[in-house]
Tab-separated table of C-alpha atoms in Angstrom:
chain	number	residue	atom	x	y	z
U	1	MET	CA	-36.925	78.779	-16.959
U	2	GLN	CA	-37.246	75.000	-17.325
U	3	ALA	CA	-38.522	74.652	-13.765
U	4	GLU	CA	-41.207	77.282	-14.270
U	5	PHE	CA	-42.239	75.675	-17.582
U	6	TRP	CA	-43.045	72.350	-15.899
U	7	LEU	CA	-44.646	73.940	-12.847
U	8	GLU	CA	-46.940	75.876	-15.174
U	9	ARG	CA	-47.832	72.736	-17.115
U	10	TRP	CA	-48.995	71.088	-13.884
U	11	ARG	CA	-50.865	74.188	-12.717
U	12	GLU	CA	-52.721	74.389	-16.027
U	13	GLY	CA	-53.389	70.659	-16.226
U	14	ARG	CA	-51.418	70.315	-19.475
U	15	THR	CA	-50.129	66.872	-18.582
U	16	GLY	CA	-50.783	64.883	-21.713
U	17	PHE	CA	-47.466	63.130	-21.118
U	18	HIS	CA	-48.985	61.349	-18.091
U	19	ARG	CA	-50.106	57.755	-18.740
U	20	ASP	CA	-53.032	56.083	-16.964
U	21	ALA	CA	-51.146	52.796	-16.769
U	22	PRO	CA	-47.535	51.723	-16.222
U	23	MET	CA	-45.298	52.162	-19.257
U	24	PRO	CA	-45.330	48.927	-21.324
U	25	LEU	CA	-41.625	49.362	-22.124
U	26	LEU	CA	-40.898	49.360	-18.393
U	27	LEU	CA	-42.794	46.114	-17.867
U	28	GLN	CA	-41.061	44.526	-20.840
U	29	HIS	CA	-37.483	45.574	-20.170
U	30	TRP	CA	-37.121	46.057	-16.408
U	31	PRO	CA	-36.269	42.355	-15.876
U	32	ALA	CA	-33.134	42.898	-17.997
U	33	LEU	CA	-31.643	44.833	-15.074
U	34	ALA	CA	-31.901	41.765	-12.789
U	35	LEU	CA	-32.222	44.088	-9.803
U	36	PRO	CA	-32.662	42.390	-6.421
U	37	PRO	CA	-35.910	43.085	-4.544
U	38	GLY	CA	-35.482	45.738	-1.889
U	39	SER	CA	-33.157	47.818	-4.067
U	40	ARG	CA	-33.697	51.572	-3.997
U	41	VAL	CA	-34.706	52.929	-7.414
U	42	LEU	CA	-34.347	56.614	-8.270
U	43	VAL	CA	-37.106	58.029	-10.495
U	44	PRO	CA	-36.072	61.590	-11.462
U	45	LEU	CA	-38.681	64.132	-12.638
U	46	CYS	CA	-41.255	61.525	-11.681
U	47	GLY	CA	-44.477	63.533	-11.972
U	48	LYS	CA	-47.268	61.246	-10.799
U	49	THR	CA	-46.295	58.289	-12.953
U	50	LEU	CA	-47.889	54.951	-12.127
U	51	ASP	CA	-44.527	53.416	-12.951
U	52	MET	CA	-43.565	54.183	-9.334
U	53	ARG	CA	-46.422	52.052	-8.026
U	54	TRP	CA	-45.417	49.221	-10.360
U	55	LEU	CA	-41.777	49.371	-9.239
U	56	ALA	CA	-42.885	49.308	-5.609
U	57	GLU	CA	-45.049	46.265	-6.348
U	58	GLN	CA	-41.911	44.489	-7.593
U	59	GLY	CA	-40.473	44.857	-4.106
U	60	HIS	CA	-38.284	47.889	-4.737
U	61	ARG	CA	-37.948	50.986	-2.580
U	62	VAL	CA	-38.842	53.899	-4.842
U	63	LEU	CA	-37.351	57.380	-4.559
U	64	GLY	CA	-39.097	59.848	-6.843
U	65	VAL	CA	-38.008	63.462	-7.242
U	66	GLU	CA	-40.472	66.058	-8.521
U	67	LEU	CA	-40.609	69.858	-8.513
U	68	SER	CA	-44.385	70.221	-8.722
U	69	PRO	CA	-46.276	69.996	-5.425
U	70	LEU	CA	-49.441	69.375	-7.449
U	71	ALA	CA	-47.966	66.294	-9.097
U	72	VAL	CA	-46.830	64.906	-5.751
U	73	ALA	CA	-50.192	65.527	-4.090
U	74	GLN	CA	-52.095	64.018	-7.016
U	75	PHE	CA	-49.957	60.860	-7.011
U	76	PHE	CA	-50.658	60.016	-3.387
U	77	ALA	CA	-54.316	61.038	-3.583
U	78	GLU	CA	-54.935	58.926	-6.672
U	79	GLN	CA	-53.213	55.937	-5.054
U	80	GLY	CA	-55.316	56.318	-1.901
U	81	LEU	CA	-52.188	56.901	0.200
U	82	THR	CA	-51.635	59.386	3.000
U	83	PRO	CA	-47.900	60.062	3.146
U	84	GLU	CA	-45.916	61.159	6.151
U	85	ARG	CA	-44.122	64.444	5.496
U	86	HIS	CA	-40.891	65.949	6.702
U	87	GLU	CA	-38.523	68.585	5.421
U	88	SER	CA	-34.783	68.466	4.789
U	89	PRO	CA	-32.300	70.546	2.789
U	90	LEU	CA	-33.339	68.407	-0.205
U	91	GLY	CA	-36.979	69.497	-0.075
U	92	VAL	CA	-40.222	68.127	1.341
U	93	HIS	CA	-40.210	64.344	1.731
U	94	HIS	CA	-43.501	62.467	1.247
U	95	VAL	CA	-43.312	58.847	2.392
U	96	ALA	CA	-45.935	56.095	2.167
U	97	GLY	CA	-44.841	52.485	2.422
U	98	ASN	CA	-41.911	51.848	0.119
U	99	ILE	CA	-42.556	54.952	-2.000
U	100	GLU	CA	-40.866	58.228	-1.139
U	101	ILE	CA	-41.155	61.367	-3.266
U	102	ILE	CA	-38.945	64.355	-2.596
U	103	GLU	CA	-40.697	67.547	-3.611
U	104	GLY	CA	-37.608	69.379	-4.787
U	105	ASP	CA	-34.880	69.770	-7.391
U	106	VAL	CA	-33.126	66.627	-8.631
U	107	PHE	CA	-29.904	68.640	-8.874
U	108	ALA	CA	-30.097	69.283	-5.125
U	109	LEU	CA	-29.793	65.609	-4.193
U	110	ASP	CA	-26.801	65.002	-1.957
U	111	ASP	CA	-24.067	62.387	-2.303
U	112	ALA	CA	-25.446	60.184	0.473
U	113	THR	CA	-28.895	59.979	-1.111
U	114	LEU	CA	-27.544	59.110	-4.551
U	115	ALA	CA	-25.056	56.611	-3.119
U	116	GLY	CA	-27.984	54.711	-1.613
U	117	CYS	CA	-29.662	54.144	-4.991
U	118	ALA	CA	-28.993	50.833	-6.713
U	119	ALA	CA	-30.791	51.821	-9.913
U	120	VAL	CA	-32.353	54.673	-11.848
U	121	TYR	CA	-35.468	54.564	-14.007
U	122	ASP	CA	-35.475	57.432	-16.501
U	123	ARG	CA	-38.630	57.523	-18.586
U	124	ALA	CA	-39.089	61.234	-19.081
U	125	ALA	CA	-36.200	63.032	-17.396
U	126	VAL	CA	-33.367	63.131	-19.924
U	127	ILE	CA	-35.765	64.021	-22.769
U	128	ALA	CA	-37.328	66.794	-20.670
U	129	LEU	CA	-34.032	68.681	-20.406
U	130	PRO	CA	-32.430	70.960	-23.028
U	131	PRO	CA	-28.855	70.109	-24.093
U	132	PRO	CA	-26.904	72.132	-21.473
U	133	LEU	CA	-29.000	70.697	-18.649
U	134	ARG	CA	-28.702	67.158	-20.076
U	135	ALA	CA	-24.929	67.363	-19.753
U	136	ARG	CA	-25.238	68.672	-16.199
U	137	TYR	CA	-27.773	65.953	-15.381
U	138	ALA	CA	-25.456	63.222	-16.651
U	139	ARG	CA	-22.575	64.654	-14.653
U	140	GLU	CA	-24.238	65.648	-11.385
U	141	VAL	CA	-26.959	63.019	-10.997
U	142	TYR	CA	-25.855	59.897	-12.872
U	143	GLY	CA	-22.221	60.753	-12.183
U	144	ARG	CA	-22.717	60.341	-8.433
U	145	LEU	CA	-24.576	57.030	-8.494
U	146	PRO	CA	-22.485	54.174	-7.108
U	147	ALA	CA	-20.391	51.661	-9.039
U	148	GLY	CA	-22.482	48.682	-10.072
U	149	SER	CA	-25.743	50.623	-10.168
U	150	ARG	CA	-28.079	49.979	-13.090
U	151	GLY	CA	-30.441	52.027	-15.163
U	152	LEU	CA	-33.275	51.808	-17.644
U	153	MET	CA	-33.660	54.884	-19.854
U	154	ILE	CA	-36.422	55.497	-22.388
U	155	THR	CA	-35.788	58.165	-25.034
U	156	LEU	CA	-37.497	59.711	-28.054
U	157	GLU	CA	-35.854	60.428	-31.391
U	158	TYR	CA	-37.188	62.706	-34.129
U	159	PRO	CA	-35.666	65.207	-36.579
U	160	PRO	CA	-34.817	68.022	-34.123
U	161	HIS	CA	-35.502	70.764	-36.671
U	162	GLU	CA	-39.121	69.582	-37.003
U	163	MET	CA	-40.175	70.297	-33.419
U	164	ASP	CA	-39.099	72.324	-30.434
U	165	GLY	CA	-38.981	70.274	-27.251
U	166	PRO	CA	-39.687	69.291	-24.639
U	167	PRO	CA	-39.797	66.418	-25.078
U	168	PHE	CA	-36.426	66.688	-26.800
U	169	SER	CA	-34.931	64.275	-29.276
U	170	VAL	CA	-32.110	62.256	-27.685
U	171	ASP	CA	-30.678	59.572	-29.945
U	172	ALA	CA	-28.445	56.611	-29.130
U	173	ASP	CA	-25.274	58.480	-30.110
U	174	GLU	CA	-26.084	61.242	-27.632
U	175	VAL	CA	-26.848	58.734	-24.885
U	176	ALA	CA	-23.446	57.162	-25.502
U	177	ALA	CA	-21.732	60.558	-25.514
U	178	LEU	CA	-23.413	61.667	-22.296
U	179	PHE	CA	-23.095	58.472	-20.299
U	180	GLY	CA	-20.580	56.186	-22.027
U	181	GLU	CA	-17.545	57.284	-20.020
U	182	ARG	CA	-18.998	56.078	-16.720
U	183	TRP	CA	-21.633	53.587	-17.878
U	184	ASP	CA	-21.875	50.569	-20.145
U	185	VAL	CA	-24.837	51.354	-22.391
U	186	ASP	CA	-26.841	48.778	-24.370
U	187	LEU	CA	-29.692	49.613	-26.734
U	188	LEU	CA	-32.407	47.072	-25.930
U	189	GLU	CA	-35.082	48.329	-28.338
U	190	HIS	CA	-35.485	50.909	-31.093
U	191	SER	CA	-39.045	51.172	-32.415
U	192	ASP	CA	-40.944	53.332	-34.889
U	193	ILE	CA	-43.915	54.818	-32.994
U	194	LEU	CA	-44.997	57.652	-35.311
U	195	ALA	CA	-48.221	55.925	-36.367
U	196	ALA	CA	-49.342	55.765	-32.725
U	197	GLN	CA	-48.563	59.428	-31.967
U	198	PRO	CA	-50.994	61.688	-33.871
U	199	THR	CA	-49.965	64.803	-31.916
U	200	PHE	CA	-46.424	64.554	-33.240
U	201	ARG	CA	-47.690	64.044	-36.789
U	202	GLU	CA	-49.967	67.075	-36.452
U	203	ASN	CA	-46.930	69.098	-35.377
U	204	GLY	CA	-45.140	68.158	-38.594
U	205	VAL	CA	-42.859	65.426	-37.257
U	206	THR	CA	-42.063	62.950	-40.053
U	207	ALA	CA	-40.177	60.307	-38.063
U	208	LEU	CA	-40.448	59.254	-34.417
U	209	HIS	CA	-38.731	56.420	-32.603
U	210	THR	CA	-38.421	55.318	-29.025
U	211	GLY	CA	-35.185	53.936	-27.638
U	212	VAL	CA	-34.772	51.747	-24.568
U	213	HIS	CA	-31.299	51.765	-23.061
U	214	ARG	CA	-29.879	49.558	-20.310
U	215	LEU	CA	-27.098	51.173	-18.295
U	216	GLN	CA	-24.563	49.576	-15.957
U	217	ARG	CA	-22.229	51.765	-13.917
U	218	LYS	CA	-18.581	50.889	-14.560
U	219	PRO	CA	-16.123	50.218	-11.754
U	220	ALA	CA	-13.895	53.242	-11.109
U	221	ALA	CA	-10.848	51.479	-12.559
U	222	ALA	CA	-12.643	50.870	-15.878
U	223	ARG	CA	-13.383	54.536	-16.537
U	224	ARG	CA	-11.208	56.588	-18.806
């Protein structure tokens, strides 16, 4: 049901979550990961975010994963890129320069693909998933990234009873519960953004914060 929900949003053009510029929180906090140029960065549920272009401009190899063929096509068209395409059991691969987007399911990624990622940038993935899928996502995607890998995760927090997601409210305690066994998690920023989000206010939300979390994968021996 979640997959069809997002596919329908793209088909109907209901993509108000898309930004016409890279996310300011990414620009501000990405240096905290101290990731070497050339590192492969996983961007799950990537849509057509311009954050991928920005990451590529920093010298990283970007691996986006997106279910919607419309989102993938729009990204490359809007960037003036003509990707090479090939198929694999993971989906349809679209490759242009140092940006690759797999048109497929993030849960279908294999061990070899995830093991090759040095980092993950999660701006809209964890908050797009309902609780049961968040636990599966933490286990099956983050859980197979290699020791020493790093992550930057941006979340939203609001009183859950005031709005039905997505986007879902995921607070710092839940991030720690989902990822703390395998990752060191640091909260880099926690900001009140309600005044800048009229749509949330119109929906009756009385408090809204964004959280920026830095993650560092623990060595195997350090895990409980």
